[in-house]
């Protein structure tokens, strides 16, 4: 059959200039490996940032009063917690339900005062989700029975000269708008490396928060849902919305709750894409150059083949199959190198502490110096398909040219 | 004798306006099946142009070219391509073999295009390569063959599909005189034994001598047509 002949001819033609073919295939492969690794690395960093963000704020999906997002205030509370929890627990993909009360306050000591964010949560739940319980450097984390216990960040402690066991006064407005004062005792000091947490966040048990702000029983300001797999976010949101329909509850994705982080990731992805497109463009140029060169120097051969009765379509198909081989080999090399590199870094992590200065942060979140790639089958598939199809598209022009040879004129040239 | 080729008042002009070149001017002639014909003439006399027009590689500016009863100047590109595949064999001065194909594969190529089965190709090509004296060299690539051997492969490729007409543009110009003689012996034998019609061009008197019909070209015109029907052939050299 002609097709097997086309493939055979194309394959042999590919290796007429072994060096040139290898240079092209390796430039596709290396460029692709580089792009794959960078994308996987970026995705890994984003994944970690998102994870940190949701651990600090609430969850992948957040349930709150419909007006809370516009103007967060403790009187816009959501509940009853028991029935919402019950409804959410039956939805598959929901791993944890994390109720918190979030409010603003000023804390004062003899050394001074500072505005802070208050996060009141169930210590048991927080230990499983929040960053802070694992970052205690002095004292201990709050416990359910702590009537006046509070944990504060290292830099806040430094500013207000606070130590474990010391007292502080927390001043805030309750749900009725009345000024309240509460005496609390420092149980522990944490250090996350995230300045927004270490300098401005305090945590108290849920019951203490409810008492301070005078929230009704079974009501909180936010219910965070932690998912088994963040990719299920959309479907879980749909199910939650359906389960809670009729209740006065807004179901929000983390992107709404952490808008700064979300827009940072979008911008960063955008600039990465420009970079990746530049790489792919350069690769594309190499491919075009190689295929075009191999077509131009075979003009005489093409003229001969046409003269003895080969159809122009046969020639075009042959050149296109050559491009396909180049694209295929490049993809195998690129996905092989990029994939194994990404896989390795996903498993072992890449310690960037020498590159990142301590506490490099984006949108208020510190980048962990041990970064891991996030390699997915989908990414490999899309990149592979993209590069392969790109090669084929680039190969169209040389293929078209091969069938357009002026036979008589070309054969005259010696 | 059946007429296999007819040229009627064929003119080929190149360029346009003041810089017009007449490569062929008002040329008429006919070729019969089984002819062994040489187009003779100095460089620039129009030999290549004429072969290109006959082979459907180029179109005449005026006039008619009939191959096996078909006016090919009116054919579409696709029809010309099919005509070349089925009716015409080409031999070039520079052999023009496909470097990535072996001798066997080069010779087999046209049969493959015609859709012949692997078995049929094998049967035909093996005996053909033996016939042109390339026994045992089937698997060599062109670069592993001498000029004369490459031209033998080219001849095998040209006749493999049993075309009505084989066109050879200065087939011996790139080889020494001994090899040239051997190639002409081969062509002549294929002509007499198989009845294949050959039209070849040359400016070498020793080669012209071998033709049974000689068309002298000069400045794009036929000067003289020499019939040497009675020419006695030397006994087979091989
Ligand atoms: N593409 C072309 N453009 C202009 N002139 C051409 C072209 N091809 C051939 N010629 C001219 O046509 C004439 C005949 O050329 P050609 O058929 O190649 O002669 P030969 O094969 O006998 O050497 C020459 O004068 C040549 O310069
Ligand atoms: Mg010539």
XYZ file of C-alpha atoms and ligand atoms in Angstrom:
680
model
C 0.000 0.000 0.000
C 1.073 3.552 -0.693
C 0.668 4.610 2.962
C 3.255 2.171 4.229
C 5.577 3.397 1.476
C 4.970 7.003 2.504
C 5.795 6.166 6.094
C 8.894 4.217 5.094
C 10.136 7.005 2.833
C 9.407 9.663 5.434
C 11.235 7.730 8.132
C 14.293 7.205 5.961
C 14.329 10.816 4.825
C 14.265 11.878 8.440
C 17.625 10.237 9.028
C 19.377 11.573 5.956
C 20.695 14.351 8.142
C 20.936 12.631 11.464
C 22.529 15.595 13.198
C 19.988 18.084 11.957
C 17.079 15.841 12.852
C 18.480 15.242 16.314
C 19.080 18.938 16.865
C 15.486 19.657 15.936
C 14.060 16.790 17.928
C 16.127 17.735 20.972
C 15.219 21.387 20.740
C 11.559 20.401 20.704
C 12.190 17.949 23.512
C 14.201 20.291 25.706
C 11.922 23.270 25.137
C 8.945 21.122 25.925
C 10.585 19.575 28.981
C 11.408 23.065 30.204
C 7.866 24.296 29.622
C 6.354 21.210 31.251
C 8.582 21.520 34.292
C 7.875 25.232 34.700
C 4.131 24.752 34.398
C 4.175 21.851 36.847
C 6.345 23.869 39.224
C 4.021 26.868 38.983
C 1.011 24.648 39.567
C 2.767 23.131 42.563
C 3.471 26.561 44.069
C -0.107 27.701 43.429
C -1.458 24.538 44.952
C 0.570 25.125 48.072
C -0.360 28.800 48.287
C -4.026 27.979 47.886
C -3.697 25.298 50.501
C -2.058 27.738 52.925
C -4.649 30.369 52.125
C -7.627 28.186 52.746
C -6.105 26.832 55.925
C -5.811 30.366 57.192
C -9.130 31.748 56.037
C -11.743 29.017 55.890
C -11.941 26.279 53.240
C -12.024 25.455 49.565
C -15.667 26.372 49.770
C -16.956 28.866 52.279
C -20.484 29.257 53.598
C -21.444 32.629 54.998
C -24.177 35.223 55.310
C -25.070 36.532 51.840
C -23.990 40.067 52.805
C -20.847 39.086 54.666
C -18.633 39.318 51.592
C -19.660 42.952 50.920
C -18.968 44.096 54.461
C -17.633 41.514 56.882
C -19.202 42.142 60.259
C -19.988 39.792 63.104
C -23.696 40.578 62.988
C -23.867 38.916 59.584
C -23.717 35.417 60.957
C -24.712 32.119 59.420
C -26.441 29.079 60.849
C -27.750 27.098 62.447
C -24.440 25.271 62.331
C -25.849 21.876 63.341
C -28.279 21.602 60.446
C -25.839 23.006 57.859
C -23.181 20.557 59.071
C -25.619 17.711 58.799
C -26.510 18.654 55.230
C -22.882 19.068 54.181
C -21.618 15.908 55.803
C -23.699 13.794 53.430
C -22.126 15.380 50.336
C -19.334 13.308 48.876
C -16.036 15.118 48.447
C -16.432 17.125 51.650
C -13.656 16.120 54.008
C -14.052 18.533 56.900
C -16.443 21.147 58.121
C -14.781 24.008 59.875
C -16.879 26.618 61.644
C -15.170 29.850 62.635
C -16.043 33.240 63.926
C -13.959 35.930 62.392
C -13.911 39.422 63.780
C -11.832 42.535 64.263
C -10.523 43.766 67.591
C -7.880 45.837 69.297
C -5.661 44.223 71.896
C -3.797 46.242 74.440
C -1.093 45.702 77.023
C 0.937 48.133 79.034
C 3.372 48.242 76.148
C 0.783 49.438 73.631
C -2.095 48.311 71.479
C -2.652 46.822 68.045
C -5.527 46.056 65.719
C -5.903 42.340 65.076
C -8.031 39.813 63.313
C -9.688 37.292 65.582
C -10.278 33.728 64.468
C -12.349 31.640 66.828
C -12.537 27.961 66.012
C -12.879 24.466 67.434
C -9.349 23.591 68.573
C -9.809 19.966 67.475
C -10.920 21.011 63.995
C -8.281 23.722 63.762
C -5.548 21.264 64.594
C -6.529 19.267 61.548
C -6.866 22.207 59.192
C -5.240 25.420 60.336
C -1.589 26.224 59.850
C -1.269 27.777 63.267
C -1.495 24.781 65.653
C 1.565 23.279 64.001
C 3.539 26.497 64.250
C 3.486 27.033 68.026
C 6.982 28.058 69.147
C 6.226 28.854 72.788
C 3.566 27.515 75.148
C 0.737 25.475 73.658
C -2.211 25.760 71.336
C -5.658 26.691 72.725
C -7.909 23.948 74.005
C -11.651 23.599 74.067
C -11.877 24.231 77.793
C -9.747 27.404 77.778
C -12.117 30.073 79.083
C -9.722 32.941 78.432
C -7.039 31.307 76.340
C -5.566 32.976 73.264
C -2.653 32.240 70.936
C -0.891 35.120 69.207
C 1.783 35.529 66.585
C 5.456 36.028 67.267
C 5.769 39.534 65.879
C 2.626 40.731 67.620
C 4.003 39.335 70.872
C 7.235 41.181 70.281
C 5.434 44.467 69.544
C 3.250 44.279 72.628
C 5.964 42.659 74.807
C 3.748 39.624 75.443
C 4.888 36.273 76.756
C 3.158 32.993 77.485
C 1.030 33.363 80.622
C 0.691 37.158 80.306
C -2.650 38.932 80.153
C -4.038 41.216 77.487
C -7.244 43.146 76.968
C -9.256 42.609 73.831
C -11.635 45.394 72.850
C -14.233 45.081 70.122
C -17.854 45.698 69.140
C -20.340 42.884 69.652
C -23.216 41.977 67.327
C -25.301 44.735 68.869
C -22.609 47.315 68.171
C -21.761 47.706 71.807
C -18.162 48.089 72.932
C -16.920 45.112 74.922
C -13.695 44.383 76.791
C -12.405 40.903 77.462
C -9.411 39.865 79.488
C -7.463 37.012 77.873
C -4.349 35.084 78.766
C -1.670 34.104 76.256
C -1.425 30.295 76.074
C 0.954 30.088 73.168
C 2.900 31.976 70.530
C 3.053 30.847 66.907
C 5.338 31.651 64.044
C 4.118 30.806 60.544
C 6.448 33.051 58.584
C 3.383 34.727 57.108
C 3.568 38.295 58.372
C -0.177 38.846 58.102
C -0.677 35.969 60.508
C 2.288 36.467 62.811
C 1.660 40.190 63.228
C -2.098 40.485 63.132
C -3.885 37.250 63.919
C -5.072 35.846 67.229
C -6.930 32.595 67.818
C -9.395 31.765 70.555
C -11.717 28.768 71.110
C -15.073 28.999 69.344
C -16.998 29.358 72.598
C -14.808 32.290 73.664
C -15.362 34.018 70.343
C -19.104 33.503 70.602
C -19.102 34.931 74.112
C -17.057 37.992 73.121
C -19.128 38.863 70.084
C -22.422 37.724 71.630
C -23.361 35.520 68.699
C -26.435 33.319 69.204
C -25.806 29.645 70.001
C -25.163 27.482 66.936
C -24.228 30.493 64.796
C -20.830 31.444 63.340
C -19.584 33.923 60.720
C -18.073 31.357 58.405
C -18.244 27.657 57.718
C -15.338 26.369 55.703
C -15.554 23.133 53.762
C -12.275 21.309 53.211
C -12.436 18.985 50.212
C -10.836 15.629 49.571
C -9.742 16.876 46.162
C -9.634 20.615 45.362
C -10.509 19.791 41.744
C -14.019 18.809 42.854
C -14.688 22.360 43.976
C -17.319 23.146 41.350
C -19.318 19.963 41.774
C -19.222 20.192 45.561
C -20.376 23.816 45.405
C -23.290 22.776 43.260
C -24.304 20.000 45.620
C -23.953 22.254 48.669
C -26.008 25.001 47.058
C -28.711 22.483 46.248
C -28.678 21.033 49.757
C -28.873 24.468 51.363
C -31.334 26.049 48.973
C -33.951 28.022 50.818
C -31.522 28.754 53.625
C -30.030 32.209 53.847
C -26.506 31.014 53.026
C -24.002 32.161 50.391
C -21.784 29.406 48.958
C -18.452 30.895 47.868
C -15.336 29.470 46.219
C -11.963 30.227 47.784
C -11.259 32.633 44.916
C -13.948 34.953 46.312
C -12.680 34.636 49.841
C -9.031 35.111 48.913
C -9.313 37.570 46.021
C -5.728 38.799 46.341
C -4.280 35.324 46.073
C -6.637 34.445 43.262
C -5.682 37.491 41.216
C -1.998 36.995 41.979
C -2.193 33.469 40.585
C -4.085 34.666 37.535
C -1.498 37.363 36.790
C 1.409 35.021 37.450
C -0.094 32.346 35.215
C -0.589 34.978 32.554
C 3.042 36.046 32.584
C 4.148 32.409 32.614
C 2.004 31.742 29.589
C 3.697 34.573 27.704
C 7.046 33.045 28.571
C 5.898 29.586 27.525
C 4.494 30.892 24.279
C 7.845 32.517 23.560
C 9.611 29.195 24.102
C 7.118 27.349 21.940
C 7.396 30.029 19.274
C 11.167 29.604 19.138
C 10.758 25.839 18.911
C 8.225 26.333 16.149
C 10.718 28.413 14.244
C 13.348 25.681 14.517
C 10.861 23.124 13.260
C 9.846 25.283 10.328
C 13.453 25.967 9.483
C 14.407 22.294 9.536
C 11.486 21.031 7.522
C 11.691 23.852 5.037
C 15.416 23.320 4.593
C 14.977 19.605 4.033
C 12.263 20.337 1.486
C 14.270 22.997 -0.318
C 17.337 20.831 -0.714
C 15.244 17.982 -2.090
C 13.630 20.008 -4.860
C 15.400 17.981 -7.498
C 14.302 14.741 -5.918
C 10.731 15.959 -5.733
C 10.892 17.029 -9.371
C 12.132 13.548 -10.284
C 9.404 11.862 -8.274
C 6.771 14.065 -9.872
C 8.238 13.460 -13.330
C 7.975 9.698 -13.017
C 4.326 9.960 -12.041
C 4.137 10.513 -8.297
C 1.063 12.535 -7.414
C 1.692 15.837 -5.644
C -0.574 14.590 -2.861
C 1.749 11.657 -2.222
C 4.699 14.037 -1.838
C 2.805 16.369 0.458
C 1.701 13.447 2.592
C 5.272 12.245 2.803
C 6.581 15.621 3.981
C 3.735 15.862 6.482
C 4.549 12.428 7.848
C 8.159 13.573 8.258
C 6.871 16.485 10.346
C 4.715 14.079 12.306
C 7.738 11.941 13.105
C 9.710 14.980 14.228
C 6.810 16.133 16.394
C 6.286 12.667 17.828
C 9.943 12.129 18.668
C 10.138 15.608 20.190
C 7.073 14.905 22.322
C 8.408 11.574 23.526
C 11.692 13.224 24.482
C 10.037 16.298 26.000
C 7.442 14.436 28.012
C 10.058 11.893 29.040
C 12.566 14.418 30.334
C 10.075 16.999 31.599
C 7.813 14.349 33.060
C 10.515 12.505 34.979
C 12.038 15.754 36.229
C 8.644 16.980 37.412
C 7.846 13.611 38.931
C 11.108 13.621 40.826
C 10.526 17.119 42.197
C 6.952 16.226 43.081
C 8.162 13.286 45.143
C 11.293 14.803 46.667
C 10.678 18.525 46.591
C 13.149 21.140 45.521
C 14.800 23.139 48.277
C 14.936 26.728 47.131
C 15.898 28.229 50.493
C 19.180 29.447 49.041
C 17.327 31.285 46.269
C 14.375 32.611 48.259
C 15.202 35.094 50.934
C 13.492 34.150 54.178
C 9.814 34.924 54.119
C 9.412 35.672 50.426
C 5.694 36.116 50.198
C 3.029 36.712 47.632
C -0.333 38.244 48.429
C 0.564 37.888 52.085
C 1.494 34.219 51.846
C 4.967 32.906 52.331
C 6.368 30.610 49.712
C 7.618 27.476 51.367
C 11.244 27.094 50.240
C 10.661 23.376 49.688
C 8.611 23.543 46.526
C 7.007 20.612 44.819
C 5.737 20.303 41.278
C 2.161 19.338 40.570
C 2.305 17.054 37.549
C -0.972 15.874 36.086
C -1.781 13.508 33.243
C -3.972 16.225 31.780
C -1.085 18.684 31.582
C 1.155 16.154 29.824
C -1.617 15.214 27.447
C -2.460 18.790 26.516
C 1.123 19.885 26.115
C 1.942 16.795 24.047
C -1.098 17.236 21.870
C -0.407 20.953 21.491
C 3.212 20.502 20.432
C 2.372 17.632 18.090
C -0.460 19.483 16.390
C 1.675 22.628 16.294
C 4.385 20.685 14.457
C 1.824 19.389 11.990
C 0.499 22.888 11.346
C 4.037 24.165 10.824
C 4.655 21.227 8.486
C 1.743 22.232 6.267
C 3.609 24.980 4.472
C 6.700 22.913 3.555
C 4.380 20.058 2.539
C 2.431 22.402 0.324
C 5.671 23.650 -1.220
C 6.896 20.144 -1.987
C 3.982 19.489 -4.306
C 4.446 22.803 -6.094
C 7.840 22.139 -7.644
C 8.263 23.326 -11.244
C 9.401 19.988 -12.628
C 10.979 21.043 -15.923
C 12.739 24.029 -14.433
C 14.099 22.138 -11.447
C 15.364 19.206 -13.485
C 17.323 21.563 -15.738
C 19.380 22.825 -12.824
C 22.469 20.769 -12.287
C 4.188 0.686 -37.855
C 2.028 2.280 -35.191
C 2.698 5.944 -34.505
C 3.401 6.408 -30.803
C 4.291 10.085 -30.841
C 3.437 13.023 -33.052
C 4.603 16.631 -32.859
C 2.686 19.156 -34.931
C 4.081 22.660 -35.396
C 5.336 22.775 -31.815
C 6.784 26.050 -30.587
C 8.125 26.738 -27.118
C 8.914 30.270 -26.059
C 10.540 31.323 -22.838
C 10.366 34.752 -21.299
C 8.152 37.538 -22.492
C 8.281 40.854 -24.403
C 11.633 41.797 -25.847
C 13.584 39.049 -24.152
C 11.691 36.173 -25.732
C 13.686 33.021 -26.384
C 12.467 30.421 -28.846
C 13.638 27.117 -27.443
C 11.691 25.289 -30.170
C 10.328 26.782 -33.367
C 7.576 25.138 -35.385
C 8.799 21.566 -34.942
C 6.936 18.625 -36.466
C 7.871 14.963 -36.462
C 6.544 11.535 -35.695
C 7.916 8.515 -33.891
C 6.811 4.925 -34.392
C 6.507 2.169 -31.882
C 9.830 0.389 -31.586
C 11.933 3.310 -32.759
C 15.401 3.861 -31.364
C 15.709 7.552 -31.910
C 18.337 10.141 -30.994
C 17.801 13.875 -30.702
C 21.161 15.264 -31.698
C 22.405 18.787 -31.460
C 24.733 21.129 -29.673
C 24.008 22.532 -26.265
C 21.101 24.968 -26.362
C 19.607 23.490 -29.520
C 16.359 22.501 -27.761
C 16.836 18.812 -26.969
C 15.796 19.024 -23.336
C 12.907 21.296 -24.182
C 11.631 18.809 -26.708
C 11.902 15.859 -24.334
C 10.127 17.842 -21.628
C 7.250 18.621 -23.966
C 6.982 14.997 -25.082
C 7.082 13.789 -21.509
C 4.404 16.197 -20.353
C 6.766 17.970 -17.951
C 6.175 21.239 -19.755
C 3.543 22.610 -22.125
C 4.123 23.931 -25.638
C 3.412 27.594 -26.375
C 1.840 26.591 -29.689
C 1.236 23.306 -31.446
C 0.176 19.826 -30.545
C 1.944 16.916 -28.846
C 0.227 13.558 -29.256
C 1.318 10.579 -27.183
C -0.333 7.278 -28.061
C -3.169 9.137 -29.739
C -3.798 11.612 -26.894
C -3.186 15.348 -27.314
C -1.317 15.941 -24.096
C -1.127 19.725 -24.416
C -4.768 19.795 -23.363
C -4.480 17.515 -20.345
C -4.900 18.703 -16.761
C -2.012 18.447 -14.307
C -3.440 15.321 -12.734
C -4.022 13.651 -16.101
C -0.469 14.501 -17.166
C 0.831 12.977 -13.954
C -1.113 9.757 -14.674
C 0.086 9.756 -18.283
C 3.685 9.973 -17.121
C 3.090 7.181 -14.635
C 1.569 4.771 -17.140
C 2.947 5.674 -20.555
C 6.351 7.269 -20.139
C 9.624 6.253 -18.589
C 12.319 8.806 -17.800
C 16.079 8.474 -17.688
C 18.064 11.518 -16.617
C 21.624 12.598 -17.224
C 22.338 12.745 -13.480
C 20.490 9.420 -12.815
C 18.229 11.091 -10.233
C 17.729 8.007 -8.121
C 16.096 8.418 -4.731
C 19.028 8.267 -2.326
C 17.090 6.740 0.568
C 15.857 3.833 -1.524
C 17.852 0.756 -2.518
C 18.346 -0.254 -6.150
C 15.432 -2.650 -5.792
C 13.187 -0.037 -4.175
C 14.058 2.591 -6.770
C 13.174 0.241 -9.602
C 10.028 -0.890 -7.827
C 8.789 2.618 -7.051
C 6.674 3.181 -10.166
C 5.046 -0.233 -9.837
C 4.220 0.643 -6.258
C 2.584 3.873 -7.419
C 0.594 1.862 -9.950
C -0.680 -0.324 -7.146
C 0.986 -3.588 -8.116
C 1.105 -6.218 -5.389
C 4.298 -6.915 -3.467
C 4.488 -10.344 -5.069
C 4.099 -9.036 -8.575
C 6.643 -6.282 -7.918
C 9.139 -8.789 -6.612
C 8.729 -11.097 -9.584
C 9.106 -8.283 -12.115
C 11.875 -6.309 -10.482
C 14.113 -9.244 -9.648
C 14.126 -10.418 -13.243
C 14.440 -6.852 -14.512
C 17.466 -6.100 -12.352
C 19.047 -9.298 -13.625
C 18.300 -8.168 -17.154
C 20.013 -4.793 -16.701
C 23.019 -6.503 -15.139
C 22.498 -5.678 -11.466
C 22.151 -9.214 -10.202
C 23.065 -9.305 -6.531
C 23.089 -5.525 -6.112
C 19.394 -5.203 -5.237
C 19.999 -4.018 -1.717
C 22.602 -1.414 -2.461
C 21.837 2.238 -2.063
C 22.632 4.580 -4.976
C 25.722 5.929 -3.204
C 27.090 2.389 -3.117
C 26.839 2.039 -6.903
C 28.988 3.382 -9.734
C 27.598 5.926 -12.190
C 27.019 3.259 -14.813
C 25.287 1.009 -12.294
C 23.095 3.867 -11.103
C 22.045 4.558 -14.663
C 21.168 0.887 -15.054
C 18.898 1.203 -12.040
C 17.385 4.312 -13.638
C 16.760 2.379 -16.842
C 15.162 -0.428 -14.867
C 12.955 2.128 -13.121
C 12.011 3.675 -16.468
C 10.964 0.396 -18.090
C 9.535 -1.420 -15.060
C 5.968 -0.361 -15.816
C 6.314 -1.211 -19.502
C 5.728 2.318 -20.788
C 4.934 3.167 -24.394
C 7.914 5.453 -24.542
C 11.217 5.879 -22.725
C 12.745 9.361 -22.775
C 16.402 9.710 -21.904
C 18.015 13.145 -21.720
C 21.738 12.729 -22.356
C 21.795 9.401 -20.476
C 25.491 8.814 -21.109
C 26.831 12.330 -20.590
C 27.990 11.641 -17.040
C 29.854 8.371 -17.687
C 33.037 7.390 -19.507
C 32.871 6.136 -23.082
C 33.170 2.488 -22.156
C 30.299 2.714 -19.710
C 28.370 4.762 -22.272
C 28.762 2.004 -24.791
C 27.578 -0.610 -22.309
C 24.523 1.483 -21.439
C 23.676 1.917 -25.107
C 24.076 -1.821 -25.619
C 21.577 -2.359 -22.858
C 19.083 0.139 -24.263
C 19.457 -1.290 -27.723
C 18.901 -4.821 -26.488
C 15.789 -3.768 -24.582
C 14.627 -2.047 -27.755
C 15.128 -4.975 -30.081
C 14.172 -7.751 -27.691
C 11.262 -6.110 -25.916
C 10.215 -3.567 -28.497
C 10.523 -0.640 -26.090
C 10.595 2.717 -27.890
C 13.550 4.900 -26.881
C 14.081 8.589 -27.534
C 17.385 9.837 -26.206
C 19.254 13.080 -26.641
C 22.967 13.525 -27.096
C 25.636 15.780 -28.478
C 28.146 12.934 -28.665
C 28.717 11.628 -32.212
C 29.594 8.166 -30.896
C 26.196 7.966 -29.246
C 24.308 9.396 -32.244
C 25.867 6.625 -34.270
C 23.947 4.038 -32.307
C 20.519 5.440 -33.163
C 18.441 4.033 -35.990
C 16.703 7.351 -36.459
C 18.535 10.603 -35.931
C 16.862 13.982 -35.553
C 19.311 16.866 -35.859
C 18.305 19.967 -33.923
C 19.802 23.413 -34.256
C 18.548 26.642 -32.687
C 15.218 25.071 -31.871
C 14.579 23.772 -35.391
C 14.846 20.353 -36.996
C 17.695 20.540 -39.489
C 17.531 17.015 -40.764
C 15.982 13.637 -40.007
C 18.259 10.714 -40.780
C 16.817 7.183 -41.090
C 19.396 4.462 -40.681
C 17.033 1.507 -40.862
C 19.588 -0.696 -42.581
C 22.305 -0.066 -40.027
C 23.902 -3.343 -39.091
C 24.307 -3.815 -35.380
C 27.405 -5.203 -33.834
C 26.902 -8.603 -32.286
C 25.836 -8.359 -28.638
C 28.753 -7.161 -26.563
C 27.609 -9.033 -23.469
N 13.484 28.527 -18.453
C 14.087 29.077 -19.511
N 14.052 30.398 -19.666
C 14.641 30.957 -20.709
N 15.291 30.281 -21.635
C 15.353 28.940 -21.542
C 14.761 28.273 -20.444
N 14.984 26.940 -20.608
C 15.698 26.795 -21.741
N 15.922 27.976 -22.300
C 16.612 28.212 -23.552
O 16.040 27.393 -24.534
C 17.048 26.960 -25.419
C 17.008 25.467 -25.533
O 17.455 24.916 -24.332
P 17.525 23.336 -24.054
O 16.245 22.729 -24.476
O 17.932 23.146 -22.686
O 18.670 22.870 -25.011
P 19.613 21.594 -24.959
O 18.963 20.620 -24.060
O 19.708 21.148 -26.362
O 20.922 22.046 -24.429
C 18.359 27.490 -24.900
O 18.687 28.664 -25.643
C 18.063 27.808 -23.473
O 18.874 28.882 -23.047
Mg 19.774 19.669 -22.337
